[in-house]
PDB file of C-alpha atoms in Angstrom:
ATOM      1  CA  MET Q 150      -0.167  -0.036  -0.133  1.00  0.00           C
ATOM      2  CA  ALA Q 151       3.202   2.675   0.342  1.00  0.00           C
ATOM      3  CA  SER Q 152       4.745   2.012  -2.441  1.00  0.00           C
ATOM      4  CA  THR Q 153       1.032   2.158  -4.294  1.00  0.00           C
ATOM      5  CA  SER Q 154       0.717   5.400  -2.536  1.00  0.00           C
ATOM      6  CA  LYS Q 155       4.486   6.979  -3.658  1.00  0.00           C
ATOM      7  CA  LEU Q 156       3.704   5.935  -7.085  1.00  0.00           C
ATOM      8  CA  ILE Q 157       0.403   7.499  -6.950  1.00  0.00           C
ATOM      9  CA  SER Q 158       1.934  10.587  -5.247  1.00  0.00           C
ATOM     10  CA  ILE Q 159       5.104  10.764  -8.343  1.00  0.00           C
ATOM     11  CA  SER Q 160       1.931  10.842 -10.927  1.00  0.00           C
ATOM     12  CA  ILE Q 161       0.575  13.016 -10.054  1.00  0.00           C
ATOM     13  CA  LEU Q 162       2.990  15.253 -10.018  1.00  0.00           C
ATOM     14  CA  VAL Q 163       4.400  14.128 -13.147  1.00  0.00           C
ATOM     15  CA  ILE Q 164       1.025  15.262 -14.568  1.00  0.00           C
ATOM     16  CA  SER Q 165       0.729  17.843 -13.331  1.00  0.00           C
ATOM     17  CA  VAL Q 166       4.348  19.022 -14.422  1.00  0.00           C
ATOM     18  CA  ALA Q 167       4.073  18.303 -17.762  1.00  0.00           C
ATOM     19  CA  GLY Q 168       0.236  19.929 -17.995  1.00  0.00           C
ATOM     20  CA  GLY Q 169       2.391  23.292 -16.807  1.00  0.00           C
ATOM     21  CA  ILE Q 170       4.476  22.621 -19.706  1.00  0.00           C
ATOM     22  CA  LEU Q 171       1.355  22.440 -22.323  1.00  0.00           C
ATOM     23  CA  LEU Q 172      -0.283  25.553 -20.924  1.00  0.00           C
ATOM     24  CA  PHE Q 173       3.023  27.486 -20.644  1.00  0.00           C
ATOM     25  CA  TYR Q 174       3.614  27.043 -23.988  1.00  0.00           C
ATOM     26  CA  LEU Q 175      -0.171  27.449 -25.100  1.00  0.00           C
ATOM     27  CA  MET Q 176      -0.366  30.510 -22.758  1.00  0.00           C
ATOM     28  CA  SER Q 177       3.280  31.982 -23.067  1.00  0.00           C
ATOM     29  CA  GLU Q 178       3.878  35.448 -25.144  1.00  0.00           C
ATOM     30  CA  LEU Q 179       7.553  34.516 -26.389  1.00  0.00           C
ATOM     31  CA  PRO Q 180       7.902  33.211 -30.041  1.00  0.00           C
ATOM     32  CA  LYS Q 181       7.067  29.603 -30.843  1.00  0.00           C
ATOM     33  CA  GLU Q 182      11.523  28.919 -30.960  1.00  0.00           C
ATOM     34  CA  GLN Q 183      11.671  31.124 -28.436  1.00  0.00           C
ATOM     35  CA  ARG Q 184       8.507  28.603 -26.331  1.00  0.00           C
ATOM     36  CA  LYS Q 185      10.691  25.567 -27.389  1.00  0.00           C
ATOM     37  CA  LYS Q 186      14.149  26.866 -26.868  1.00  0.00           C
ATOM     38  CA  MET Q 187      13.389  27.530 -22.776  1.00  0.00           C
ATOM     39  CA  ILE Q 188      10.615  24.369 -22.246  1.00  0.00           C
ATOM     40  CA  GLY Q 189      14.227  22.972 -23.063  1.00  0.00           C
ATOM     41  CA  GLU Q 190      16.084  24.926 -20.466  1.00  0.00           C
ATOM     42  CA  MET Q 191      13.255  24.941 -17.995  1.00  0.00           C
ATOM     43  CA  VAL Q 192      13.253  20.166 -18.560  1.00  0.00           C
ATOM     44  CA  SER Q 193      16.954  19.921 -18.153  1.00  0.00           C
ATOM     45  CA  GLN Q 194      16.615  21.879 -14.532  1.00  0.00           C
ATOM     46  CA  LEU Q 195      13.915  19.889 -14.018  1.00  0.00           C
ATOM     47  CA  VAL Q 196      15.755  17.103 -14.778  1.00  0.00           C
ATOM     48  CA  ASN Q 197      18.861  18.710 -12.245  1.00  0.00           C
ATOM     49  CA  PHE Q 198      16.621  19.178  -9.106  1.00  0.00           C
ATOM     50  CA  VAL Q 199      15.426  15.655  -9.262  1.00  0.00           C
ATOM     51  CA  LEU Q 200      19.549  14.565  -9.046  1.00  0.00           C
ATOM     52  CA  PHE Q 201      19.530  17.106  -6.989  1.00  0.00           C
ATOM     53  CA  MET Q 202      16.960  15.360  -4.504  1.00  0.00           C
ATOM     54  CA  TRP Q 203      18.764  11.924  -4.685  1.00  0.00           C
ATOM     55  CA  ALA Q 204      22.359  13.556  -4.142  1.00  0.00           C
ATOM     56  CA  GLY Q 205      20.219  15.338  -1.364  1.00  0.00           C
ATOM     57  CA  LYS Q 206      19.309  11.816  -0.032  1.00  0.00           C
ATOM     58  CA  VAL Q 207      22.034  10.254  -0.435  1.00  0.00           C
ATOM     59  CA  LEU Q 208      24.526  13.211   1.551  1.00  0.00           C
ATOM     60  CA  LEU Q 209      21.539  13.375   4.099  1.00  0.00           C
ATOM     61  CA  ASN Q 210      20.884   9.613   4.545  1.00  0.00           C
ATOM     62  CA  PHE Q 211      24.705   8.752   3.892  1.00  0.00           C
ATOM     63  CA  SER Q 212      25.332   6.193   7.145  1.00  0.00           C
ATOM     64  CA  VAL Q 213      22.456   4.536   5.573  1.00  0.00           C
ATOM     65  CA  PHE Q 214      23.605   4.995   1.806  1.00  0.00           C
ATOM     66  CA  ILE Q 215      26.211   2.804   2.145  1.00  0.00           C
ATOM     67  CA  LYS Q 216      24.572  -0.172   4.101  1.00  0.00           C
ATOM     68  CA  ASP Q 217      21.672  -0.429   1.634  1.00  0.00           C
ATOM     69  CA  PRO Q 218      22.100   1.729  -0.894  1.00  0.00           C
ATOM     70  CA  MET Q 219      18.008   0.824  -2.193  1.00  0.00           C
ATOM     71  CA  ALA Q 220      17.057   1.335   0.617  1.00  0.00           C
ATOM     72  CA  ILE Q 221      17.510   5.551  -0.189  1.00  0.00           C
ATOM     73  CA  LEU Q 222      17.503   5.253  -3.767  1.00  0.00           C
ATOM     74  CA  ALA Q 223      14.254   3.752  -4.163  1.00  0.00           C
ATOM     75  CA  TYR Q 224      11.454   6.058  -3.071  1.00  0.00           C
ATOM     76  CA  PRO Q 225      11.040   9.459  -3.436  1.00  0.00           C
ATOM     77  CA  GLY Q 226      13.537  11.804  -1.354  1.00  0.00           C
ATOM     78  CA  ASP Q 227      11.776  14.190   2.154  1.00  0.00           C
ATOM     79  CA  SER Q 228      11.624  17.327   2.246  1.00  0.00           C
ATOM     80  CA  GLY Q 229      15.505  16.790   3.455  1.00  0.00           C
ATOM     81  CA  ALA Q 230      16.270  16.271  -0.470  1.00  0.00           C
ATOM     82  CA  PHE Q 231      14.285  19.118  -1.570  1.00  0.00           C
ATOM     83  CA  TYR Q 232      15.782  22.071   0.649  1.00  0.00           C
ATOM     84  CA  ALA Q 233      19.249  20.338  -0.715  1.00  0.00           C
ATOM     85  CA  ALA Q 234      17.646  19.911  -4.646  1.00  0.00           C
ATOM     86  CA  VAL Q 235      16.573  23.833  -3.944  1.00  0.00           C
ATOM     87  CA  LEU Q 236      19.825  24.425  -2.715  1.00  0.00           C
ATOM     88  CA  PHE Q 237      21.936  22.571  -5.233  1.00  0.00           C
ATOM     89  CA  SER Q 238      19.875  24.224  -8.492  1.00  0.00           C
ATOM     90  CA  GLY Q 239      19.888  27.562  -6.538  1.00  0.00           C
ATOM     91  CA  LEU Q 240      23.607  27.282  -6.535  1.00  0.00           C
ATOM     92  CA  LEU Q 241      23.778  26.389 -10.226  1.00  0.00           C
ATOM     93  CA  LEU Q 242      21.757  28.564 -12.009  1.00  0.00           C
ATOM     94  CA  THR Q 243      23.102  31.384 -10.095  1.00  0.00           C
ATOM     95  CA  TYR Q 244      26.710  29.935 -11.420  1.00  0.00           C
ATOM     96  CA  LYS Q 245      25.173  29.421 -15.493  1.00  0.00           C
ATOM     97  CA  VAL Q 246      23.928  33.628 -14.958  1.00  0.00           C
ATOM     98  CA  LYS Q 247      26.905  34.156 -13.696  1.00  0.00           C
ATOM     99  CA  ARG Q 248      28.901  32.396 -16.981  1.00  0.00           C
ATOM    100  CA  GLY Q 249      26.551  34.011 -19.010  1.00  0.00           C
ATOM    101  CA  GLN Q 250      25.312  30.915 -19.995  1.00  0.00           C
ATOM    102  CA  LEU Q 251      21.217  31.612 -18.830  1.00  0.00           C
ATOM    103  CA  GLU Q 252      19.667  34.831 -19.346  1.00  0.00           C
ATOM    104  CA  GLY Q 253      18.969  35.292 -15.592  1.00  0.00           C
ATOM    105  CA  LEU Q 254      15.260  37.204 -15.651  1.00  0.00           C
ATOM    106  CA  ALA Q 255      13.500  35.620 -18.759  1.00  0.00           C
ATOM    107  CA  VAL Q 256      14.393  32.141 -17.509  1.00  0.00           C
ATOM    108  CA  GLY Q 257      13.221  33.458 -13.816  1.00  0.00           C
ATOM    109  CA  LYS Q 258      10.027  34.595 -15.630  1.00  0.00           C
ATOM    110  CA  ALA Q 259       9.136  31.433 -17.068  1.00  0.00           C
ATOM    111  CA  PHE Q 260      10.533  29.494 -14.483  1.00  0.00           C
ATOM    112  CA  VAL Q 261       7.897  30.920 -11.986  1.00  0.00           C
ATOM    113  CA  HIS Q 262       4.485  30.917 -14.506  1.00  0.00           C
ATOM    114  CA  LEU Q 263       6.005  27.184 -14.739  1.00  0.00           C
ATOM    115  CA  LEU Q 264       5.987  26.262 -11.343  1.00  0.00           C
ATOM    116  CA  LEU Q 265       3.113  28.796 -11.136  1.00  0.00           C
ATOM    117  CA  LEU Q 266       1.126  26.140 -13.423  1.00  0.00           C
ATOM    118  CA  ALA Q 267       2.036  23.074 -12.201  1.00  0.00           C
ATOM    119  CA  ALA Q 268       1.025  24.034  -8.671  1.00  0.00           C
ATOM    120  CA  PHE Q 269      -2.041  25.165  -9.325  1.00  0.00           C
ATOM    121  CA  LEU Q 270      -2.701  21.448 -11.855  1.00  0.00           C
ATOM    122  CA  TYR Q 271      -1.621  19.303  -8.544  1.00  0.00           C
ATOM    123  CA  GLU Q 272      -3.024  21.323  -5.655  1.00  0.00           C
ATOM    124  CA  PHE Q 273      -6.287  21.370  -8.086  1.00  0.00           C
ATOM    125  CA  ILE Q 274      -6.244  17.201  -8.526  1.00  0.00           C
ATOM    126  CA  GLN Q 275      -5.413  16.549  -5.018  1.00  0.00           C
ATOM    127  CA  TYR Q 276      -8.000  18.671  -3.459  1.00  0.00           C
ATOM    128  CA  ALA Q 277     -10.777  17.744  -6.351  1.00  0.00           C
ATOM    129  CA  TRP Q 278      -9.746  13.880  -6.333  1.00  0.00           C
ATOM    130  CA  ASN Q 279      -7.796  13.074  -2.923  1.00  0.00           C
ATOM    131  CA  ASP Q 280     -10.081  15.646  -1.193  1.00  0.00           C
ATOM    132  CA  GLN Q 281      -7.533  17.039   0.334  1.00  0.00           C
ATOM    133  CA  ILE Q 282      -8.926  20.210   2.534  1.00  0.00           C
ATOM    134  CA  TYR Q 283      -5.213  22.085   2.715  1.00  0.00           C
ATOM    135  CA  SER Q 284      -5.148  22.293  -0.874  1.00  0.00           C
ATOM    136  CA  LEU Q 285      -8.079  24.854  -1.101  1.00  0.00           C
ATOM    137  CA  GLY Q 286      -6.258  27.603   0.715  1.00  0.00           C
ATOM    138  CA  SER Q 287      -2.657  27.073  -1.461  1.00  0.00           C
ATOM    139  CA  LEU Q 288      -5.260  26.710  -4.642  1.00  0.00           C
ATOM    140  CA  ILE Q 289      -6.596  30.537  -3.637  1.00  0.00           C
ATOM    141  CA  ILE Q 290      -2.829  31.596  -3.162  1.00  0.00           C
ATOM    142  CA  LEU Q 291      -1.717  29.808  -6.566  1.00  0.00           C
ATOM    143  CA  ALA Q 292      -5.041  31.241  -8.453  1.00  0.00           C
ATOM    144  CA  ILE Q 293      -4.288  35.420  -7.382  1.00  0.00           C
ATOM    145  CA  LEU Q 294      -0.875  34.600  -8.405  1.00  0.00           C
ATOM    146  CA  LEU Q 295      -1.138  33.396 -11.980  1.00  0.00           C
ATOM    147  CA  GLY Q 296      -3.867  36.362 -12.636  1.00  0.00           C
ATOM    148  CA  GLY Q 297      -1.441  38.482 -11.845  1.00  0.00           C
ATOM    149  CA  PHE Q 298       1.726  37.329 -13.335  1.00  0.00           C
ATOM    150  CA  THR Q 299      -1.282  37.325 -16.839  1.00  0.00           C
ATOM    151  CA  TYR Q 300      -2.378  40.862 -15.781  1.00  0.00           C
ATOM    152  CA  LEU Q 301       1.534  42.553 -14.963  1.00  0.00           C
ATOM    153  CA  ASN Q 302       3.750  40.345 -17.288  1.00  0.00           C
ATOM    154  CA  GLY Q 303       4.736  42.390 -19.768  1.00  0.00           C
ATOM    155  CA  ARG Q 304       2.948  45.666 -17.883  1.00  0.00           C
ATOM    156  CA  MET Q 305       5.857  45.364 -14.496  1.00  0.00           C
ATOM    157  CA  ALA Q 306      10.141  45.084 -14.931  1.00  0.00           C
ATOM    158  CA  THR Q 307      10.759  42.347 -15.437  1.00  0.00           C
ATOM    159  CA  GLY Q 308      12.846  41.295 -12.076  1.00  0.00           C
ATOM    160  CA  LYS Q 309      10.191  43.319  -9.612  1.00  0.00           C
ATOM    161  CA  LEU Q 310       7.024  40.714 -11.419  1.00  0.00           C
ATOM    162  CA  LEU Q 311       9.167  37.593 -10.372  1.00  0.00           C
ATOM    163  CA  GLY Q 312      10.323  39.347  -6.659  1.00  0.00           C
ATOM    164  CA  LEU Q 313       6.943  40.799  -6.039  1.00  0.00           C
ATOM    165  CA  LEU Q 314       5.001  37.477  -7.548  1.00  0.00           C
ATOM    166  CA  LEU Q 315       7.005  35.753  -4.662  1.00  0.00           C
ATOM    167  CA  THR Q 316       7.186  37.802  -1.789  1.00  0.00           C
ATOM    168  CA  VAL Q 317       3.127  37.707  -1.934  1.00  0.00           C
ATOM    169  CA  TRP Q 318       3.490  33.559  -2.413  1.00  0.00           C
ATOM    170  CA  ALA Q 319       5.966  33.967   0.683  1.00  0.00           C
ATOM    171  CA  CYS Q 320       3.239  35.919   2.547  1.00  0.00           C
ATOM    172  CA  GLY Q 321       0.270  33.754   1.253  1.00  0.00           C
ATOM    173  CA  MET Q 322       1.942  30.610   2.671  1.00  0.00           C
ATOM    174  CA  SER Q 323       3.100  31.803   6.001  1.00  0.00           C
ATOM    175  CA  VAL Q 324      -0.343  32.629   6.668  1.00  0.00           C
ATOM    176  CA  LEU Q 325      -1.586  29.278   5.945  1.00  0.00           C
ATOM    177  CA  MET Q 326       1.015  28.148   8.093  1.00  0.00           C
ATOM    178  CA  VAL Q 327      -0.815  30.081  11.114  1.00  0.00           C
ATOM    179  CA  LEU Q 328      -4.341  28.433   9.997  1.00  0.00           C
ATOM    180  CA  GLN Q 329      -3.634  25.025   9.398  1.00  0.00           C
ATOM    181  CA  PRO Q 330      -1.375  22.304  10.778  1.00  0.00           C
ATOM    182  CA  TYR Q 331       1.214  22.254   7.535  1.00  0.00           C
ATOM    183  CA  ILE Q 332       1.822  23.114   4.278  1.00  0.00           C
ATOM    184  CA  THR Q 333       3.510  21.458   1.565  1.00  0.00           C
ATOM    185  CA  VAL Q 334       4.632  22.449  -1.862  1.00  0.00           C
ATOM    186  CA  PHE Q 335       3.991  19.069  -4.773  1.00  0.00           C
ATOM    187  CA  GLY Q 336       3.981  17.564  -1.414  1.00  0.00           C
ATOM    188  CA  TYR Q 337       6.630  18.140   0.616  1.00  0.00           C
ATOM    189  CA  MET Q 338       6.158  19.561   3.909  1.00  0.00           C
ATOM    190  CA  ILE Q 339       7.993  23.292   3.909  1.00  0.00           C
ATOM    191  CA  LYS Q 340       9.287  24.467   7.387  1.00  0.00           C
ATOM    192  CA  PRO Q 341       8.795  27.969   8.863  1.00  0.00           C
ATOM    193  CA  TRP Q 342      12.755  28.472   8.900  1.00  0.00           C
ATOM    194  CA  PHE Q 343      12.909  27.326   4.681  1.00  0.00           C
ATOM    195  CA  LEU Q 344      10.275  29.420   4.637  1.00  0.00           C
ATOM    196  CA  LEU Q 345      11.494  33.084   6.343  1.00  0.00           C
ATOM    197  CA  LEU Q 346      14.931  32.269   4.095  1.00  0.00           C
ATOM    198  CA  PHE Q 347      12.299  32.410   1.088  1.00  0.00           C
ATOM    199  CA  PHE Q 348      10.307  35.500   1.692  1.00  0.00           C
ATOM    200  CA  VAL Q 349      14.227  37.353   2.407  1.00  0.00           C
ATOM    201  CA  ALA Q 350      15.947  36.278  -0.753  1.00  0.00           C
ATOM    202  CA  ASN Q 351      12.521  37.190  -2.465  1.00  0.00           C
ATOM    203  CA  LEU Q 352      11.816  40.759  -1.190  1.00  0.00           C
ATOM    204  CA  LEU Q 353      15.804  41.444  -1.545  1.00  0.00           C
ATOM    205  CA  LEU Q 354      15.222  40.749  -5.128  1.00  0.00           C
ATOM    206  CA  LEU Q 355      11.859  43.175  -4.579  1.00  0.00           C
ATOM    207  CA  LEU Q 356      14.430  45.710  -3.517  1.00  0.00           C
ATOM    208  CA  LYS Q 357      17.162  45.290  -5.455  1.00  0.00           C
ATOM    209  CA  HIS Q 358      14.706  46.301  -8.427  1.00  0.00           C
ATOM    210  CA  TYR Q 359      12.281  48.563  -6.735  1.00  0.00           C
ATOM    211  CA  ARG Q 360      15.781  51.016  -6.655  1.00  0.00           C
ATOM    212  CA  LYS Q 361      16.918  49.936  -9.869  1.00  0.00           C
ATOM    213  CA  ASP Q 362      13.622  50.343 -12.657  1.00  0.00           C
ATOM    214  CA  GLY Q 363      12.140  52.838 -10.045  1.00  0.00           C
ATOM    215  CA  ARG Q 364       9.190  53.644  -7.857  1.00  0.00           C
ATOM    216  CA  TYR Q 365       6.779  51.698 -10.111  1.00  0.00           C
ATOM    217  CA  GLY Q 366       9.494  49.907 -12.242  1.00  0.00           C
ATOM    218  CA  TRP Q 367       6.315  50.295 -15.378  1.00  0.00           C
ATOM    219  CA  ASN Q 368       7.914  48.703 -19.334  1.00  0.00           C
TER     220      ASN Q 368
END
């Protein structure tokens, strides 16, 4: 039963990400060739994220891994592995941007759009199919953010838009953390310290572009 539950959870996640990619392709304002290129880059980074999660599982459970590798590798990672993958992915993307291999803001905007779409689909499936009542709050927040992205995209400078959306997400999830016994992102439990770090990082991003682009940052 446990293995079946994990397979169902993974299937929902895969369906959500695939659906998010499809919706991104249909909704993006980018030219067709750029959309394909951006999707290819995002898929590559998602694969890296999965690999980083495996690496995180091994590092966080190294003593168990030495004794029984399959006990670690055969199952999805926990929240600790998720945090490690976020850290490693962030470092890799920062490195690529610094080296000029990626256009940071363009990729960031595409990623945020894709992840909002995928997360909305994931929470909708959890709420409608699995009767996860705590997914409703996340659904509302994601719907607001998607609406905000759609309205402000092209009207607000990209850096400021990303900082605003992610800061609002962190604030919304903080409210849910007070109202609910737990909050999750794609099924992974989110702890207060992670949310605080995420909030501070994106608030700094918002302030940086506030100073750079002016008070409103409209294009």
